[in-house]
PDB file of C-alpha atoms in Angstrom:
ATOM      1  CA  GLY N   1     -24.372   6.529  -9.801  1.00 59.00           C
ATOM      2  CA  LEU N   2     -20.532   6.023 -11.295  1.00 56.00           C
ATOM      3  CA  ARG N   3     -21.302   5.490 -14.463  1.00 57.00           C
ATOM      4  CA  LYS N   4     -23.264   8.797 -14.662  1.00 59.00           C
ATOM      5  CA  GLY N   5     -19.999  10.707 -12.410  1.00 58.00           C
ATOM      6  CA  LEU N   6     -22.199  11.082  -9.558  1.00 60.00           C
ATOM      7  CA  ALA N   7     -20.115   8.876  -7.064  1.00 58.00           C
ATOM      8  CA  THR N   8     -17.087  10.235  -7.631  1.00 60.00           C
ATOM      9  CA  ASP N   9     -15.449   9.385  -4.058  1.00 67.00           C
ATOM     10  CA  ASP N  10     -13.021   7.145  -3.202  1.00 67.00           C
ATOM     11  CA  TRP N  11     -15.407   4.578  -1.200  1.00 68.00           C
ATOM     12  CA  ALA N  12     -17.326   3.941  -3.898  1.00 67.00           C
ATOM     13  CA  HIS N  13     -13.963   2.743  -5.954  1.00 67.00           C
ATOM     14  CA  GLU N  14     -13.558   0.789  -3.312  1.00 74.00           C
ATOM     15  CA  ALA N  15     -17.310  -0.412  -2.906  1.00 71.00           C
ATOM     16  CA  LEU N  16     -17.424  -1.518  -6.954  1.00 70.00           C
ATOM     17  CA  GLY N  17     -13.912  -2.939  -6.060  1.00 72.00           C
ATOM     18  CA  VAL N  18     -15.254  -5.225  -3.247  1.00 75.00           C
ATOM     19  CA  ALA N  19     -18.827  -6.300  -5.232  1.00 76.00           C
ATOM     20  CA  LEU N  20     -16.254  -6.873  -8.074  1.00 76.00           C
ATOM     21  CA  GLN N  21     -14.500  -9.054  -6.060  1.00 77.00           C
ATOM     22  CA  SER N  22     -17.544 -11.659  -5.365  1.00 81.00           C
ATOM     23  CA  ALA N  23     -19.066 -11.460  -8.266  1.00 82.00           C
ATOM     24  CA  PRO N  24     -17.916 -15.149 -10.232  1.00 87.00           C
ATOM     25  CA  GLY N  25     -16.678 -14.913 -13.355  1.00 84.00           C
ATOM     26  CA  THR N  26     -15.471 -11.178 -13.021  1.00 79.00           C
ATOM     27  CA  ASN N  27     -12.338 -10.293 -14.522  1.00 81.00           C
ATOM     28  CA  PRO N  28      -9.488  -9.540 -12.385  1.00 79.00           C
ATOM     29  CA  ASP N  29      -8.108  -6.483 -13.928  1.00 82.00           C
ATOM     30  CA  GLU N  30     -11.547  -5.242 -13.739  1.00 81.00           C
ATOM     31  CA  VAL N  31     -11.044  -5.467  -9.785  1.00 76.00           C
ATOM     32  CA  GLU N  32      -7.875  -3.809  -9.954  1.00 77.00           C
ATOM     33  CA  ARG N  33      -8.816  -1.075 -12.072  1.00 78.00           C
ATOM     34  CA  ALA N  34     -11.290  -0.383  -9.432  1.00 76.00           C
ATOM     35  CA  MET N  35      -9.610  -1.080  -6.434  1.00 74.00           C
ATOM     36  CA  VAL N  36      -7.074   1.786  -7.324  1.00 79.00           C
ATOM     37  CA  SER N  37      -8.655   4.401  -9.330  1.00 79.00           C
ATOM     38  CA  GLY N  38      -8.863   6.150  -6.259  1.00 75.00           C
ATOM     39  CA  ILE N  39      -5.314   7.297  -7.189  1.00 81.00           C
ATOM     40  CA  ASP N  40      -6.997   9.146  -9.944  1.00 76.00           C
ATOM     41  CA  LEU N  41      -9.283  11.093  -7.557  1.00 75.00           C
ATOM     42  CA  ASP N  42      -6.632  12.149  -5.691  1.00 78.00           C
ATOM     43  CA  PRO N  43      -3.130  11.764  -6.882  1.00 83.00           C
ATOM     44  CA  ALA N  44      -1.133  13.601  -4.450  1.00 89.00           C
ATOM     45  CA  SER N  45      -2.755  11.467  -1.452  1.00 89.00           C
ATOM     46  CA  ALA N  46      -0.736   9.412   0.373  1.00 93.00           C
ATOM     47  CA  LYS N  47      -3.288   7.511   2.172  1.00 91.00           C
ATOM     48  CA  ALA N  48      -5.097   6.508  -1.862  1.00 90.00           C
ATOM     49  CA  TYR N  49      -1.532   5.275  -2.785  1.00 94.00           C
ATOM     50  CA  LEU N  50      -1.508   3.003   0.355  1.00 94.00           C
ATOM     51  CA  LYS N  51      -5.513   1.863  -0.203  1.00 91.00           C
ATOM     52  CA  ALA N  52      -4.691   1.075  -3.636  1.00 92.00           C
ATOM     53  CA  ALA N  53      -0.757  -0.867  -2.133  1.00 94.00           C
ATOM     54  CA  GLN N  54      -3.381  -2.497   0.209  1.00 92.00           C
ATOM     55  CA  ALA N  55      -5.612  -3.548  -2.742  1.00 89.00           C
ATOM     56  CA  LEU N  56      -2.722  -4.564  -5.004  1.00 90.00           C
ATOM     57  CA  ALA N  57      -1.335  -6.820  -2.367  1.00 92.00           C
ATOM     58  CA  ASP N  58      -4.232  -8.907  -1.379  1.00 88.00           C
ATOM     59  CA  LEU N  59      -4.146  -9.361  -5.491  1.00 87.00           C
ATOM     60  CA  LYS N  60      -0.608 -10.967  -4.985  1.00 89.00           C
ATOM     61  CA  LYS N  61       0.766  -8.473  -7.184  1.00 90.00           C
ATOM     62  CA  HIS N  62       3.809  -7.371  -4.638  1.00 88.00           C
ATOM     63  CA  ASP N  63       5.731  -5.496  -6.882  1.00 88.00           C
ATOM     64  CA  GLN N  64       3.215  -3.240  -8.021  1.00 90.00           C
ATOM     65  CA  ALA N  65       2.202  -2.908  -4.050  1.00 93.00           C
ATOM     66  CA  PHE N  66       5.691  -1.781  -3.102  1.00 93.00           C
ATOM     67  CA  ALA N  67       5.702   0.754  -6.035  1.00 92.00           C
ATOM     68  CA  PHE N  68       2.622   2.340  -4.480  1.00 95.00           C
ATOM     69  CA  CYS N  69       4.154   2.454  -1.121  1.00 96.00           C
ATOM     70  CA  LYS N  70       6.828   4.536  -2.266  1.00 95.00           C
ATOM     71  CA  ARG N  71       4.535   6.985  -4.547  1.00 96.00           C
ATOM     72  CA  ALA N  72       2.931   7.305  -0.749  1.00 96.00           C
ATOM     73  CA  ALA N  73       6.061   8.327   0.985  1.00 96.00           C
ATOM     74  CA  GLU N  74       6.939  10.972  -1.679  1.00 96.00           C
ATOM     75  CA  CYS N  75       3.614  12.214  -1.053  1.00 95.00           C
ATOM     76  CA  SER N  76       4.189  11.888   2.826  1.00 94.00           C
ATOM     77  CA  PRO N  77       8.164  11.352   3.800  1.00 92.00           C
ATOM     78  CA  ASN N  78       7.344  12.228   7.558  1.00 91.00           C
ATOM     79  CA  ASP N  79       5.087   8.954   7.804  1.00 93.00           C
ATOM     80  CA  PRO N  80       5.938   6.126   8.909  1.00 94.00           C
ATOM     81  CA  THR N  81       2.936   3.976   7.161  1.00 94.00           C
ATOM     82  CA  PRO N  82       4.238   3.156   3.471  1.00 96.00           C
ATOM     83  CA  TYR N  83       7.836   2.260   4.802  1.00 95.00           C
ATOM     84  CA  ALA N  84       6.201  -0.398   7.794  1.00 93.00           C
ATOM     85  CA  ASN N  85       3.498  -1.463   4.907  1.00 94.00           C
ATOM     86  CA  ALA N  86       6.109  -2.170   2.561  1.00 94.00           C
ATOM     87  CA  LEU N  87       8.257  -4.289   4.640  1.00 91.00           C
ATOM     88  CA  ALA N  88       4.636  -6.458   5.624  1.00 89.00           C
ATOM     89  CA  TYR N  89       3.929  -6.684   1.934  1.00 91.00           C
ATOM     90  CA  ALA N  90       7.423  -7.823   1.967  1.00 88.00           C
ATOM     91  CA  GLU N  91       6.818 -10.709   4.266  1.00 84.00           C
ATOM     92  CA  GLN N  92       4.412 -11.827   2.773  1.00 83.00           C
ATOM     93  CA  ALA N  93       5.219 -12.035  -1.232  1.00 82.00           C
ATOM     94  CA  THR N  94       7.238 -15.026  -2.639  1.00 78.00           C
ATOM     95  CA  ASP N  95       9.258 -12.666  -4.987  1.00 76.00           C
ATOM     96  CA  VAL N  96      10.864  -9.887  -2.712  1.00 73.00           C
ATOM     97  CA  LYS N  97      13.506  -7.537  -3.802  1.00 77.00           C
ATOM     98  CA  SER N  98      16.491  -7.359  -1.470  1.00 83.00           C
ATOM     99  CA  ASP N  99      16.399  -3.145  -2.788  1.00 85.00           C
ATOM    100  CA  THR N 100      12.762  -3.071  -1.538  1.00 85.00           C
ATOM    101  CA  VAL N 101      12.914  -4.353   2.184  1.00 88.00           C
ATOM    102  CA  ALA N 102      16.477  -2.346   2.699  1.00 90.00           C
ATOM    103  CA  TRP N 103      14.481   0.765   1.771  1.00 92.00           C
ATOM    104  CA  ALA N 104      11.499   0.375   3.770  1.00 92.00           C
ATOM    105  CA  ALA N 105      14.207  -0.604   6.596  1.00 92.00           C
ATOM    106  CA  SER N 106      16.219   2.347   6.322  1.00 93.00           C
ATOM    107  CA  ASN N 107      14.100   4.281   6.339  1.00 93.00           C
ATOM    108  CA  LEU N 108      12.166   3.101   9.493  1.00 91.00           C
ATOM    109  CA  LEU N 109      15.121   2.485  11.101  1.00 90.00           C
ATOM    110  CA  HIS N 110      16.859   5.861  10.442  1.00 88.00           C
ATOM    111  CA  ARG N 111      14.495   8.132  12.012  1.00 83.00           C
ATOM    112  CA  ASP N 112      12.967   9.334  14.997  1.00 81.00           C
ATOM    113  CA  TRP N 113       8.985   8.442  14.235  1.00 80.00           C
ATOM    114  CA  GLY N 114       8.407   8.972  18.331  1.00 72.00           C
ATOM    115  CA  THR N 115       5.745   6.473  19.425  1.00 70.00           C
ATOM    116  CA  SER N 116       2.132   8.944  19.109  1.00 69.00           C
ATOM    117  CA  ASP N 117       0.567   6.550  18.031  1.00 78.00           C
ATOM    118  CA  GLY N 118       1.892   3.406  19.689  1.00 80.00           C
ATOM    119  CA  ILE N 119       3.978   1.637  17.343  1.00 85.00           C
ATOM    120  CA  ASP N 120       7.892   1.026  17.443  1.00 86.00           C
ATOM    121  CA  TYR N 121       8.835   1.071  13.963  1.00 87.00           C
ATOM    122  CA  PRO N 122      12.664   0.853  14.705  1.00 87.00           C
ATOM    123  CA  ARG N 123      11.805  -1.831  16.890  1.00 85.00           C
ATOM    124  CA  LYS N 124       9.083  -3.728  14.513  1.00 85.00           C
ATOM    125  CA  ALA N 125      11.756  -3.117  11.178  1.00 87.00           C
ATOM    126  CA  ARG N 126      14.730  -5.394  13.383  1.00 87.00           C
ATOM    127  CA  GLU N 127      11.947  -8.471  14.469  1.00 85.00           C
ATOM    128  CA  LEU N 128      11.113  -8.312  10.898  1.00 82.00           C
ATOM    129  CA  LEU N 129      14.748  -8.272   8.871  1.00 82.00           C
ATOM    130  CA  PRO N 130      15.951 -12.381  10.246  1.00 79.00           C
ATOM    131  CA  ARG N 131      13.139 -12.974   7.950  1.00 77.00           C
ATOM    132  CA  PHE N 132      14.120 -11.724   4.900  1.00 77.00           C
TER     133      PHE N 132
END
């Protein structure tokens, strides 16, 4: 279906990426290409960028994951998820750039996000910052 253009939803590309990950001998570039192709389907979707960022973080490509978090924030600046995810990826990374941490933390700390989703984002940011 993917080859014929019949399955063009983001779930199909995500499933292809999972299948490629589990196949022995698959080129990692192919896995990455499948996992981030959801962006091509909806380049204005913060959700697509966040999914791609998660996939890249799983592949230990943290710089690219941070870049996708920044793009997600551009698409949806009033959503705390891109900033929170960037901090979480920075915690996992071995090559953290201070400007990425500063960008994510300042956005989480200087806004009133409310707690409609049950998460106190400024508190979580304050808890994570000493780890950097």
